[in-house]
Tab-separated table of C-alpha atoms in Angstrom:
chain	number	residue	atom	x	y	z
U	1	UNK	CA	0.000	0.000	0.000
U	2	UNK	CA	1.273	3.496	-0.733
U	3	UNK	CA	2.018	6.068	1.975
U	4	UNK	CA	-0.889	8.230	0.735
U	5	UNK	CA	-3.301	5.537	1.937
U	6	UNK	CA	-1.761	5.257	5.396
U	7	UNK	CA	-3.102	7.348	8.235
U	8	UNK	CA	-0.720	10.268	8.924
U	9	UNK	CA	-1.647	10.175	12.625
U	10	UNK	CA	-1.335	6.505	13.568
U	11	UNK	CA	0.227	5.090	10.348
U	12	UNK	CA	-2.556	2.510	10.060
U	13	UNK	CA	-2.943	0.740	6.717
U	14	UNK	CA	-6.712	0.338	7.192
U	15	UNK	CA	-7.609	3.817	5.916
U	16	UNK	CA	-10.344	4.065	3.305
U	17	UNK	CA	-11.597	6.774	0.974
U	18	UNK	CA	-14.983	8.409	1.561
U	19	UNK	CA	-15.660	10.842	-1.319
U	20	UNK	CA	-12.885	13.488	-1.099
U	21	UNK	CA	-11.624	12.474	2.350
U	22	UNK	CA	-9.587	9.593	3.657
U	23	UNK	CA	-10.789	8.080	6.955
U	24	UNK	CA	-8.873	5.974	9.468
U	25	UNK	CA	-11.154	3.548	11.341
U	26	UNK	CA	-8.522	2.922	14.026
U	27	UNK	CA	-8.031	6.478	15.302
U	28	UNK	CA	-10.915	8.325	13.602
U	29	UNK	CA	-8.639	10.806	11.805
U	30	UNK	CA	-9.944	12.279	8.529
U	31	UNK	CA	-7.739	14.041	5.979
U	32	UNK	CA	-7.707	15.274	2.413
U	33	UNK	CA	-4.682	14.525	0.227
U	34	UNK	CA	-5.260	17.766	-1.716
U	35	UNK	CA	-5.193	19.851	1.486
U	36	UNK	CA	-2.033	18.076	2.637
U	37	UNK	CA	-0.311	18.910	-0.652
U	38	UNK	CA	-1.311	22.569	-0.326
U	39	UNK	CA	0.015	22.674	3.239
U	40	UNK	CA	3.365	21.262	2.109
U	41	UNK	CA	3.753	23.914	-0.627
U	42	UNK	CA	6.479	26.402	0.265
U	43	UNK	CA	5.289	29.707	1.706
U	44	UNK	CA	6.281	32.929	-0.016
U	45	UNK	CA	9.531	34.105	1.492
U	46	UNK	CA	9.626	37.354	3.381
U	47	UNK	CA	8.609	38.989	6.620
U	48	UNK	CA	4.892	38.792	7.450
U	49	UNK	CA	2.794	40.809	9.862
U	50	UNK	CA	0.431	39.345	12.464
U	51	UNK	CA	-2.283	38.815	9.821
U	52	UNK	CA	0.010	37.138	7.274
U	53	UNK	CA	0.496	40.122	4.950
U	54	UNK	CA	3.953	40.385	3.370
U	55	UNK	CA	5.908	43.434	4.538
U	56	UNK	CA	8.468	45.348	2.477
U	57	UNK	CA	10.991	48.115	3.125
U	58	UNK	CA	9.296	51.512	3.329
U	59	UNK	CA	5.876	50.176	4.395
U	60	UNK	CA	3.849	51.680	7.205
U	61	UNK	CA	2.646	49.487	10.046
U	62	UNK	CA	0.438	49.886	13.102
U	63	UNK	CA	1.486	48.493	16.488
U	64	UNK	CA	-1.255	46.139	17.706
U	65	UNK	CA	-0.651	46.181	21.463
U	66	UNK	CA	1.237	48.152	24.095
U	67	UNK	CA	4.935	47.248	23.980
U	68	UNK	CA	7.392	47.976	26.765
U	69	UNK	CA	10.672	49.511	25.653
U	70	UNK	CA	13.535	47.491	27.086
U	71	UNK	CA	15.820	49.528	29.326
U	72	UNK	CA	13.354	52.383	29.624
U	73	UNK	CA	10.126	53.220	31.422
U	74	UNK	CA	8.410	54.310	28.199
U	75	UNK	CA	5.805	52.300	26.300
U	76	UNK	CA	4.859	52.132	22.620
U	77	UNK	CA	1.058	52.365	22.712
U	78	UNK	CA	-1.146	50.089	20.652
U	79	UNK	CA	-2.432	51.882	17.576
U	80	UNK	CA	0.801	53.809	17.016
U	81	UNK	CA	1.507	54.162	13.298
U	82	UNK	CA	5.118	53.591	12.295
U	83	UNK	CA	6.187	54.844	8.870
U	84	UNK	CA	9.078	53.853	6.625
U	85	UNK	CA	10.113	50.546	8.222
U	86	UNK	CA	13.283	48.675	7.275
U	87	UNK	CA	13.386	44.879	7.284
U	88	UNK	CA	16.400	43.106	8.728
U	89	UNK	CA	17.523	39.583	9.552
U	90	UNK	CA	17.756	39.198	13.306
U	91	UNK	CA	18.323	36.070	15.359
U	92	UNK	CA	16.248	37.394	18.266
U	93	UNK	CA	13.093	37.878	16.147
U	94	UNK	CA	13.192	41.682	16.006
U	95	UNK	CA	13.062	41.850	12.219
U	96	UNK	CA	11.748	45.425	11.771
U	97	UNK	CA	13.981	48.463	12.299
U	98	UNK	CA	12.134	51.758	12.610
U	99	UNK	CA	12.027	55.192	14.192
U	100	UNK	CA	9.049	56.012	16.425
U	101	UNK	CA	8.146	59.626	17.192
U	102	UNK	CA	8.835	60.461	20.834
U	103	UNK	CA	10.854	57.282	21.439
U	104	UNK	CA	13.501	57.118	18.702
U	105	UNK	CA	15.109	54.280	16.787
U	106	UNK	CA	14.140	50.766	17.841
U	107	UNK	CA	13.501	47.246	16.589
U	108	UNK	CA	10.097	45.520	16.546
U	109	UNK	CA	8.895	41.972	16.038
U	110	UNK	CA	6.630	41.545	13.024
U	111	UNK	CA	4.156	39.481	15.060
U	112	UNK	CA	3.090	42.625	16.973
U	113	UNK	CA	2.316	44.841	13.968
U	114	UNK	CA	-0.194	44.943	11.141
U	115	UNK	CA	0.254	46.496	7.725
U	116	UNK	CA	-1.319	49.954	7.440
């Protein structure tokens, strides 16, 4: 039997096809081979915001929640619009370099912003 007919959860060979889905009678898992192929397709490279939109240099973003500034008592408030971002590769996850009015230059994580 091919691997496509084995259950991806329990690896049972007793799986059967029911219309567009495959069903495993042993563990009850249901899956679609077409959906699995789409999930394995490579994602578009690049930095994405919290909603999955691709960001580029020069974009404007909006901070989604209050963020504490490390080493300072100031806070970047949620809803703050940041203009002219620069994308960077960072090991610590801070992949957006920007300048925020009233705070100055800082780095942000893309998971806390949305594209404006």
